[in-house]
JSON list of C-alpha atoms in Angstrom, two decimals:
[
{"chain": "A", "resi": 21, "resn": "UNK", "atom": "CA", "xyz": [0.03, 0.01, 0.05]},
{"chain": "A", "resi": 22, "resn": "UNK", "atom": "CA", "xyz": [1.12, 3.51, -0.62]},
{"chain": "A", "resi": 23, "resn": "UNK", "atom": "CA", "xyz": [0.08, 6.99, 0.46]},
{"chain": "A", "resi": 24, "resn": "UNK", "atom": "CA", "xyz": [-0.46, 8.96, -2.66]},
{"chain": "A", "resi": 25, "resn": "UNK", "atom": "CA", "xyz": [0.42, 12.57, -2.36]},
{"chain": "A", "resi": 26, "resn": "UNK", "atom": "CA", "xyz": [-1.63, 15.80, -2.95]},
{"chain": "A", "resi": 27, "resn": "UNK", "atom": "CA", "xyz": [-2.26, 15.67, -6.71]},
{"chain": "A", "resi": 28, "resn": "UNK", "atom": "CA", "xyz": [-4.73, 12.72, -6.43]},
{"chain": "A", "resi": 29, "resn": "UNK", "atom": "CA", "xyz": [-6.06, 13.77, -3.04]},
{"chain": "A", "resi": 30, "resn": "UNK", "atom": "CA", "xyz": [-6.74, 17.36, -4.26]},
{"chain": "A", "resi": 31, "resn": "UNK", "atom": "CA", "xyz": [-8.96, 16.03, -7.13]},
{"chain": "A", "resi": 32, "resn": "UNK", "atom": "CA", "xyz": [-11.19, 13.82, -4.89]},
{"chain": "A", "resi": 33, "resn": "UNK", "atom": "CA", "xyz": [-13.31, 14.23, -1.87]},
{"chain": "A", "resi": 34, "resn": "UNK", "atom": "CA", "xyz": [-12.41, 10.59, -0.95]},
{"chain": "A", "resi": 35, "resn": "UNK", "atom": "CA", "xyz": [-11.71, 10.76, 2.80]},
{"chain": "A", "resi": 36, "resn": "UNK", "atom": "CA", "xyz": [-9.06, 7.99, 2.73]},
{"chain": "A", "resi": 37, "resn": "UNK", "atom": "CA", "xyz": [-7.00, 9.95, 0.20]},
{"chain": "A", "resi": 38, "resn": "UNK", "atom": "CA", "xyz": [-7.59, 13.36, 1.60]},
{"chain": "A", "resi": 39, "resn": "UNK", "atom": "CA", "xyz": [-6.37, 12.28, 5.00]},
{"chain": "A", "resi": 40, "resn": "UNK", "atom": "CA", "xyz": [-3.18, 10.81, 3.47]},
{"chain": "A", "resi": 41, "resn": "UNK", "atom": "CA", "xyz": [-4.34, 7.22, 3.68]},
{"chain": "A", "resi": 42, "resn": "UNK", "atom": "CA", "xyz": [-2.91, 4.28, 1.83]},
{"chain": "A", "resi": 43, "resn": "UNK", "atom": "CA", "xyz": [-4.27, 2.70, -1.28]},
{"chain": "A", "resi": 44, "resn": "UNK", "atom": "CA", "xyz": [-3.17, -0.24, -3.32]},
{"chain": "A", "resi": 45, "resn": "UNK", "atom": "CA", "xyz": [-2.03, -0.16, -6.89]},
{"chain": "A", "resi": 46, "resn": "UNK", "atom": "CA", "xyz": [-5.27, -1.74, -7.97]},
{"chain": "A", "resi": 47, "resn": "UNK", "atom": "CA", "xyz": [-7.27, 0.95, -6.16]},
{"chain": "A", "resi": 48, "resn": "UNK", "atom": "CA", "xyz": [-5.08, 3.64, -7.69]},
{"chain": "A", "resi": 49, "resn": "UNK", "atom": "CA", "xyz": [-5.65, 2.23, -11.16]},
{"chain": "A", "resi": 50, "resn": "UNK", "atom": "CA", "xyz": [-9.42, 1.93, -10.68]},
{"chain": "A", "resi": 51, "resn": "UNK", "atom": "CA", "xyz": [-9.62, 5.47, -9.37]},
{"chain": "A", "resi": 52, "resn": "UNK", "atom": "CA", "xyz": [-7.54, 6.80, -12.32]},
{"chain": "A", "resi": 53, "resn": "UNK", "atom": "CA", "xyz": [-9.59, 4.86, -14.93]},
{"chain": "A", "resi": 54, "resn": "UNK", "atom": "CA", "xyz": [-12.88, 6.09, -13.28]},
{"chain": "A", "resi": 55, "resn": "UNK", "atom": "CA", "xyz": [-11.90, 9.81, -13.11]},
{"chain": "A", "resi": 56, "resn": "UNK", "atom": "CA", "xyz": [-9.66, 10.30, -16.13]},
{"chain": "A", "resi": 57, "resn": "UNK", "atom": "CA", "xyz": [-11.19, 12.82, -18.60]},
{"chain": "A", "resi": 58, "resn": "UNK", "atom": "CA", "xyz": [-9.05, 11.22, -21.40]},
{"chain": "A", "resi": 59, "resn": "UNK", "atom": "CA", "xyz": [-10.48, 7.72, -20.67]},
{"chain": "A", "resi": 60, "resn": "UNK", "atom": "CA", "xyz": [-14.05, 9.07, -20.48]},
{"chain": "A", "resi": 61, "resn": "UNK", "atom": "CA", "xyz": [-13.49, 10.82, -23.83]},
{"chain": "A", "resi": 62, "resn": "UNK", "atom": "CA", "xyz": [-12.13, 7.66, -25.43]},
{"chain": "A", "resi": 63, "resn": "UNK", "atom": "CA", "xyz": [-15.11, 5.72, -24.13]},
{"chain": "A", "resi": 64, "resn": "UNK", "atom": "CA", "xyz": [-17.52, 8.21, -25.59]},
{"chain": "A", "resi": 65, "resn": "UNK", "atom": "CA", "xyz": [-15.66, 7.93, -28.91]},
{"chain": "A", "resi": 66, "resn": "UNK", "atom": "CA", "xyz": [-16.07, 4.20, -28.78]},
{"chain": "A", "resi": 67, "resn": "UNK", "atom": "CA", "xyz": [-19.74, 4.45, -28.05]},
{"chain": "A", "resi": 68, "resn": "UNK", "atom": "CA", "xyz": [-20.16, 6.98, -30.92]},
{"chain": "A", "resi": 69, "resn": "UNK", "atom": "CA", "xyz": [-18.29, 4.80, -33.37]},
{"chain": "A", "resi": 70, "resn": "UNK", "atom": "CA", "xyz": [-20.34, 1.74, -32.30]},
{"chain": "A", "resi": 71, "resn": "UNK", "atom": "CA", "xyz": [-23.53, 3.74, -32.77]},
{"chain": "A", "resi": 72, "resn": "UNK", "atom": "CA", "xyz": [-22.41, 4.75, -36.32]},
{"chain": "A", "resi": 73, "resn": "UNK", "atom": "CA", "xyz": [-21.67, 1.09, -36.95]},
{"chain": "A", "resi": 74, "resn": "UNK", "atom": "CA", "xyz": [-25.11, 0.08, -35.87]},
{"chain": "A", "resi": 75, "resn": "UNK", "atom": "CA", "xyz": [-26.58, 2.70, -38.15]},
{"chain": "A", "resi": 76, "resn": "UNK", "atom": "CA", "xyz": [-24.42, 1.46, -41.00]},
{"chain": "A", "resi": 77, "resn": "UNK", "atom": "CA", "xyz": [-25.66, -2.11, -40.56]},
{"chain": "A", "resi": 78, "resn": "UNK", "atom": "CA", "xyz": [-29.31, -0.98, -40.56]},
{"chain": "A", "resi": 79, "resn": "UNK", "atom": "CA", "xyz": [-30.87, -0.79, -44.00]},
{"chain": "A", "resi": 80, "resn": "UNK", "atom": "CA", "xyz": [-31.39, 2.96, -44.45]},
{"chain": "A", "resi": 81, "resn": "UNK", "atom": "CA", "xyz": [-34.38, 2.79, -46.87]},
{"chain": "A", "resi": 82, "resn": "UNK", "atom": "CA", "xyz": [-37.91, 1.72, -46.14]},
{"chain": "A", "resi": 83, "resn": "UNK", "atom": "CA", "xyz": [-40.27, 0.67, -48.87]},
{"chain": "A", "resi": 84, "resn": "UNK", "atom": "CA", "xyz": [-42.68, 3.31, -49.99]},
{"chain": "A", "resi": 85, "resn": "UNK", "atom": "CA", "xyz": [-46.31, 2.60, -50.85]},
{"chain": "A", "resi": 86, "resn": "UNK", "atom": "CA", "xyz": [-48.12, 5.30, -52.76]},
{"chain": "A", "resi": 87, "resn": "UNK", "atom": "CA", "xyz": [-51.79, 5.43, -53.82]},
{"chain": "A", "resi": 88, "resn": "UNK", "atom": "CA", "xyz": [-53.39, 7.97, -56.06]},
{"chain": "A", "resi": 89, "resn": "UNK", "atom": "CA", "xyz": [-56.97, 8.55, -57.26]},
{"chain": "A", "resi": 90, "resn": "UNK", "atom": "CA", "xyz": [-58.13, 10.89, -59.90]},
{"chain": "A", "resi": 91, "resn": "UNK", "atom": "CA", "xyz": [-61.60, 11.57, -61.38]},
{"chain": "A", "resi": 92, "resn": "UNK", "atom": "CA", "xyz": [-62.26, 12.58, -64.92]},
{"chain": "A", "resi": 93, "resn": "UNK", "atom": "CA", "xyz": [-65.28, 14.05, -66.35]},
{"chain": "A", "resi": 94, "resn": "UNK", "atom": "CA", "xyz": [-65.33, 14.69, -70.11]},
{"chain": "A", "resi": 95, "resn": "UNK", "atom": "CA", "xyz": [-68.94, 15.71, -70.24]},
{"chain": "A", "resi": 96, "resn": "UNK", "atom": "CA", "xyz": [-70.26, 12.43, -71.38]},
{"chain": "A", "resi": 97, "resn": "UNK", "atom": "CA", "xyz": [-68.62, 9.99, -69.09]},
{"chain": "A", "resi": 98, "resn": "UNK", "atom": "CA", "xyz": [-67.11, 10.02, -65.64]},
{"chain": "A", "resi": 99, "resn": "UNK", "atom": "CA", "xyz": [-64.05, 7.81, -64.98]},
{"chain": "A", "resi": 100, "resn": "UNK", "atom": "CA", "xyz": [-61.83, 7.23, -62.08]},
{"chain": "A", "resi": 101, "resn": "UNK", "atom": "CA", "xyz": [-58.14, 6.53, -62.27]},
{"chain": "A", "resi": 102, "resn": "UNK", "atom": "CA", "xyz": [-56.52, 4.67, -59.49]},
{"chain": "A", "resi": 103, "resn": "UNK", "atom": "CA", "xyz": [-52.81, 4.11, -59.13]},
{"chain": "A", "resi": 104, "resn": "UNK", "atom": "CA", "xyz": [-50.95, 2.10, -56.47]},
{"chain": "A", "resi": 105, "resn": "UNK", "atom": "CA", "xyz": [-47.10, 2.09, -56.53]},
{"chain": "A", "resi": 106, "resn": "UNK", "atom": "CA", "xyz": [-44.73, 0.28, -54.30]},
{"chain": "A", "resi": 107, "resn": "UNK", "atom": "CA", "xyz": [-41.11, 1.42, -54.51]},
{"chain": "A", "resi": 108, "resn": "UNK", "atom": "CA", "xyz": [-37.92, 0.40, -52.70]},
{"chain": "A", "resi": 109, "resn": "UNK", "atom": "CA", "xyz": [-34.65, 2.27, -52.97]},
{"chain": "A", "resi": 110, "resn": "UNK", "atom": "CA", "xyz": [-31.74, -0.20, -53.27]},
{"chain": "A", "resi": 111, "resn": "UNK", "atom": "CA", "xyz": [-28.04, 0.24, -52.96]},
{"chain": "A", "resi": 112, "resn": "UNK", "atom": "CA", "xyz": [-25.91, -0.91, -55.70]},
{"chain": "A", "resi": 113, "resn": "UNK", "atom": "CA", "xyz": [-22.15, -1.65, -56.24]},
{"chain": "A", "resi": 114, "resn": "UNK", "atom": "CA", "xyz": [-21.66, -2.66, -52.63]},
{"chain": "A", "resi": 115, "resn": "UNK", "atom": "CA", "xyz": [-22.39, 0.72, -51.10]},
{"chain": "A", "resi": 116, "resn": "UNK", "atom": "CA", "xyz": [-23.87, -0.84, -47.90]},
{"chain": "A", "resi": 117, "resn": "UNK", "atom": "CA", "xyz": [-20.86, -3.08, -47.52]},
{"chain": "A", "resi": 118, "resn": "UNK", "atom": "CA", "xyz": [-18.54, -0.30, -48.00]},
{"chain": "A", "resi": 119, "resn": "UNK", "atom": "CA", "xyz": [-20.42, 1.84, -45.37]},
{"chain": "A", "resi": 120, "resn": "UNK", "atom": "CA", "xyz": [-20.42, -1.04, -42.93]},
{"chain": "A", "resi": 121, "resn": "UNK", "atom": "CA", "xyz": [-16.72, -1.73, -43.51]},
{"chain": "A", "resi": 122, "resn": "UNK", "atom": "CA", "xyz": [-15.85, 1.88, -42.98]},
{"chain": "A", "resi": 123, "resn": "UNK", "atom": "CA", "xyz": [-17.92, 2.15, -39.81]},
{"chain": "A", "resi": 124, "resn": "UNK", "atom": "CA", "xyz": [-16.50, -1.11, -38.54]},
{"chain": "A", "resi": 125, "resn": "UNK", "atom": "CA", "xyz": [-12.94, 0.09, -39.18]},
{"chain": "A", "resi": 126, "resn": "UNK", "atom": "CA", "xyz": [-13.76, 3.37, -37.29]},
{"chain": "A", "resi": 127, "resn": "UNK", "atom": "CA", "xyz": [-15.21, 1.46, -34.35]},
{"chain": "A", "resi": 128, "resn": "UNK", "atom": "CA", "xyz": [-12.12, -0.75, -34.21]},
{"chain": "A", "resi": 129, "resn": "UNK", "atom": "CA", "xyz": [-9.86, 2.19, -34.36]},
{"chain": "A", "resi": 130, "resn": "UNK", "atom": "CA", "xyz": [-11.81, 3.84, -31.53]},
{"chain": "A", "resi": 131, "resn": "UNK", "atom": "CA", "xyz": [-11.57, 0.75, -29.45]},
{"chain": "A", "resi": 132, "resn": "UNK", "atom": "CA", "xyz": [-7.74, 0.59, -30.09]},
{"chain": "A", "resi": 133, "resn": "UNK", "atom": "CA", "xyz": [-7.37, 4.22, -29.15]},
{"chain": "A", "resi": 134, "resn": "UNK", "atom": "CA", "xyz": [-9.41, 3.57, -25.95]},
{"chain": "A", "resi": 135, "resn": "UNK", "atom": "CA", "xyz": [-7.19, 0.57, -25.08]},
{"chain": "A", "resi": 136, "resn": "UNK", "atom": "CA", "xyz": [-4.14, 2.66, -25.82]},
{"chain": "A", "resi": 137, "resn": "UNK", "atom": "CA", "xyz": [-5.39, 5.44, -23.51]},
{"chain": "A", "resi": 138, "resn": "UNK", "atom": "CA", "xyz": [-5.97, 2.95, -20.73]},
{"chain": "A", "resi": 139, "resn": "UNK", "atom": "CA", "xyz": [-2.52, 1.43, -21.23]},
{"chain": "A", "resi": 140, "resn": "UNK", "atom": "CA", "xyz": [-0.89, 4.88, -21.18]},
{"chain": "A", "resi": 141, "resn": "UNK", "atom": "CA", "xyz": [-2.80, 5.90, -17.95]},
{"chain": "A", "resi": 142, "resn": "UNK", "atom": "CA", "xyz": [-1.98, 2.54, -16.38]},
{"chain": "A", "resi": 143, "resn": "UNK", "atom": "CA", "xyz": [1.68, 3.11, -17.13]},
{"chain": "A", "resi": 144, "resn": "UNK", "atom": "CA", "xyz": [1.68, 6.59, -15.71]},
{"chain": "A", "resi": 145, "resn": "UNK", "atom": "CA", "xyz": [-0.19, 5.49, -12.53]},
{"chain": "A", "resi": 146, "resn": "UNK", "atom": "CA", "xyz": [2.13, 2.55, -12.00]},
{"chain": "A", "resi": 147, "resn": "UNK", "atom": "CA", "xyz": [5.23, 4.76, -12.52]},
{"chain": "A", "resi": 148, "resn": "UNK", "atom": "CA", "xyz": [3.91, 7.26, -9.97]},
{"chain": "A", "resi": 149, "resn": "UNK", "atom": "CA", "xyz": [2.97, 4.44, -7.59]},
{"chain": "A", "resi": 150, "resn": "UNK", "atom": "CA", "xyz": [6.50, 2.96, -7.91]},
{"chain": "A", "resi": 151, "resn": "UNK", "atom": "CA", "xyz": [8.05, 6.42, -7.39]},
{"chain": "A", "resi": 152, "resn": "UNK", "atom": "CA", "xyz": [5.98, 6.99, -4.28]},
{"chain": "A", "resi": 153, "resn": "UNK", "atom": "CA", "xyz": [6.97, 3.48, -2.98]},
{"chain": "A", "resi": 154, "resn": "UNK", "atom": "CA", "xyz": [10.60, 4.22, -3.70]},
{"chain": "A", "resi": 155, "resn": "UNK", "atom": "CA", "xyz": [10.46, 7.57, -1.86]},
{"chain": "A", "resi": 156, "resn": "UNK", "atom": "CA", "xyz": [8.66, 5.94, 1.10]},
{"chain": "A", "resi": 157, "resn": "UNK", "atom": "CA", "xyz": [11.36, 3.17, 1.26]},
{"chain": "A", "resi": 158, "resn": "UNK", "atom": "CA", "xyz": [14.18, 5.67, 0.88]},
{"chain": "A", "resi": 159, "resn": "UNK", "atom": "CA", "xyz": [12.66, 7.78, 3.70]},
{"chain": "A", "resi": 160, "resn": "UNK", "atom": "CA", "xyz": [12.44, 4.74, 5.95]},
{"chain": "A", "resi": 161, "resn": "UNK", "atom": "CA", "xyz": [16.08, 3.66, 5.13]},
{"chain": "A", "resi": 162, "resn": "UNK", "atom": "CA", "xyz": [17.27, 7.22, 5.72]},
{"chain": "A", "resi": 163, "resn": "UNK", "atom": "CA", "xyz": [15.56, 7.28, 9.08]},
{"chain": "A", "resi": 164, "resn": "UNK", "atom": "CA", "xyz": [17.09, 3.88, 10.08]},
{"chain": "A", "resi": 165, "resn": "UNK", "atom": "CA", "xyz": [20.53, 5.11, 8.90]},
{"chain": "A", "resi": 166, "resn": "UNK", "atom": "CA", "xyz": [20.10, 8.26, 11.05]},
{"chain": "A", "resi": 167, "resn": "UNK", "atom": "CA", "xyz": [19.30, 6.06, 14.10]},
{"chain": "A", "resi": 168, "resn": "UNK", "atom": "CA", "xyz": [22.23, 3.68, 13.48]},
{"chain": "A", "resi": 169, "resn": "UNK", "atom": "CA", "xyz": [24.62, 6.74, 12.96]},
{"chain": "A", "resi": 170, "resn": "UNK", "atom": "CA", "xyz": [23.34, 8.39, 16.11]},
{"chain": "A", "resi": 171, "resn": "UNK", "atom": "CA", "xyz": [23.91, 5.12, 18.05]},
{"chain": "A", "resi": 172, "resn": "UNK", "atom": "CA", "xyz": [27.36, 4.73, 16.54]},
{"chain": "A", "resi": 173, "resn": "UNK", "atom": "CA", "xyz": [28.27, 8.36, 17.45]},
{"chain": "A", "resi": 174, "resn": "UNK", "atom": "CA", "xyz": [27.02, 7.82, 20.99]},
{"chain": "A", "resi": 175, "resn": "UNK", "atom": "CA", "xyz": [29.08, 4.60, 21.16]},
{"chain": "A", "resi": 176, "resn": "UNK", "atom": "CA", "xyz": [32.22, 6.39, 19.87]},
{"chain": "A", "resi": 177, "resn": "UNK", "atom": "CA", "xyz": [31.68, 9.10, 22.45]},
{"chain": "A", "resi": 178, "resn": "UNK", "atom": "CA", "xyz": [31.59, 6.48, 25.16]},
{"chain": "A", "resi": 179, "resn": "UNK", "atom": "CA", "xyz": [34.75, 4.81, 23.78]},
{"chain": "A", "resi": 180, "resn": "UNK", "atom": "CA", "xyz": [36.51, 8.17, 23.70]},
{"chain": "A", "resi": 181, "resn": "UNK", "atom": "CA", "xyz": [35.38, 8.96, 27.29]},
{"chain": "A", "resi": 182, "resn": "UNK", "atom": "CA", "xyz": [36.64, 5.50, 28.34]},
{"chain": "A", "resi": 183, "resn": "UNK", "atom": "CA", "xyz": [40.03, 6.14, 26.59]},
{"chain": "A", "resi": 184, "resn": "UNK", "atom": "CA", "xyz": [39.51, 3.37, 24.10]},
{"chain": "A", "resi": 185, "resn": "UNK", "atom": "CA", "xyz": [38.58, 5.53, 21.13]},
{"chain": "A", "resi": 186, "resn": "UNK", "atom": "CA", "xyz": [40.10, 8.38, 19.20]},
{"chain": "A", "resi": 187, "resn": "UNK", "atom": "CA", "xyz": [38.80, 11.85, 18.28]},
{"chain": "A", "resi": 188, "resn": "UNK", "atom": "CA", "xyz": [39.11, 10.91, 14.65]},
{"chain": "A", "resi": 189, "resn": "UNK", "atom": "CA", "xyz": [36.78, 7.92, 15.11]},
{"chain": "A", "resi": 190, "resn": "UNK", "atom": "CA", "xyz": [34.28, 10.16, 16.81]},
{"chain": "A", "resi": 191, "resn": "UNK", "atom": "CA", "xyz": [34.49, 12.87, 14.08]},
{"chain": "A", "resi": 192, "resn": "UNK", "atom": "CA", "xyz": [34.04, 10.19, 11.35]},
{"chain": "A", "resi": 193, "resn": "UNK", "atom": "CA", "xyz": [30.90, 8.91, 13.09]},
{"chain": "A", "resi": 194, "resn": "UNK", "atom": "CA", "xyz": [29.66, 12.50, 13.60]},
{"chain": "A", "resi": 195, "resn": "UNK", "atom": "CA", "xyz": [30.12, 13.22, 9.94]},
{"chain": "A", "resi": 196, "resn": "UNK", "atom": "CA", "xyz": [28.17, 9.99, 8.99]},
{"chain": "A", "resi": 197, "resn": "UNK", "atom": "CA", "xyz": [25.46, 11.10, 11.43]},
{"chain": "A", "resi": 198, "resn": "UNK", "atom": "CA", "xyz": [25.30, 14.50, 9.71]},
{"chain": "A", "resi": 199, "resn": "UNK", "atom": "CA", "xyz": [25.05, 12.83, 6.29]},
{"chain": "A", "resi": 200, "resn": "UNK", "atom": "CA", "xyz": [22.31, 10.61, 7.54]},
{"chain": "A", "resi": 201, "resn": "UNK", "atom": "CA", "xyz": [20.35, 13.75, 8.92]},
{"chain": "A", "resi": 202, "resn": "UNK", "atom": "CA", "xyz": [20.67, 15.39, 5.43]},
{"chain": "A", "resi": 203, "resn": "UNK", "atom": "CA", "xyz": [19.35, 12.17, 3.74]},
{"chain": "A", "resi": 204, "resn": "UNK", "atom": "CA", "xyz": [16.33, 12.24, 6.13]},
{"chain": "A", "resi": 205, "resn": "UNK", "atom": "CA", "xyz": [15.70, 15.90, 5.35]},
{"chain": "A", "resi": 206, "resn": "UNK", "atom": "CA", "xyz": [15.98, 15.23, 1.58]},
{"chain": "A", "resi": 207, "resn": "UNK", "atom": "CA", "xyz": [13.71, 12.14, 1.71]}
]
């Protein structure tokens, strides 16, 4: 588990993150996927492309039924004309197939872009997670090094006081203690 710093906590009202709590890599990835505007945009593009594909697969023309009636009166005789027509527009030369193929390719490209966006985001989150883990471990090691250096300096002081140590040994341990303090401050 890792405590993610301010950038993620600043974007979310999540109490665990806002209070500096720890989350797992899986939780960090899920949170990033859920809240990333780039992922949301890619998902919307996939939905749009799939809608266009559905429209391309649907036959765009409905049959048309027409009925007409006309009356004629030439003075001697009255007649009625009736006409019924059924028409259906058809696509020729593979127009529908080309439209479906184009929409299918666009949908596949949108899905690939979505997958790529998720992979890029996952890489960035994993890198940030590893960086935070590294910093936390370095901080822990620096604190441990400081404790060991302080104990060693105290031991050398006792040796010097007992007449068994030298001032050079004490100065070397104090310098090591100072370097350890600096590492803690930098971590």
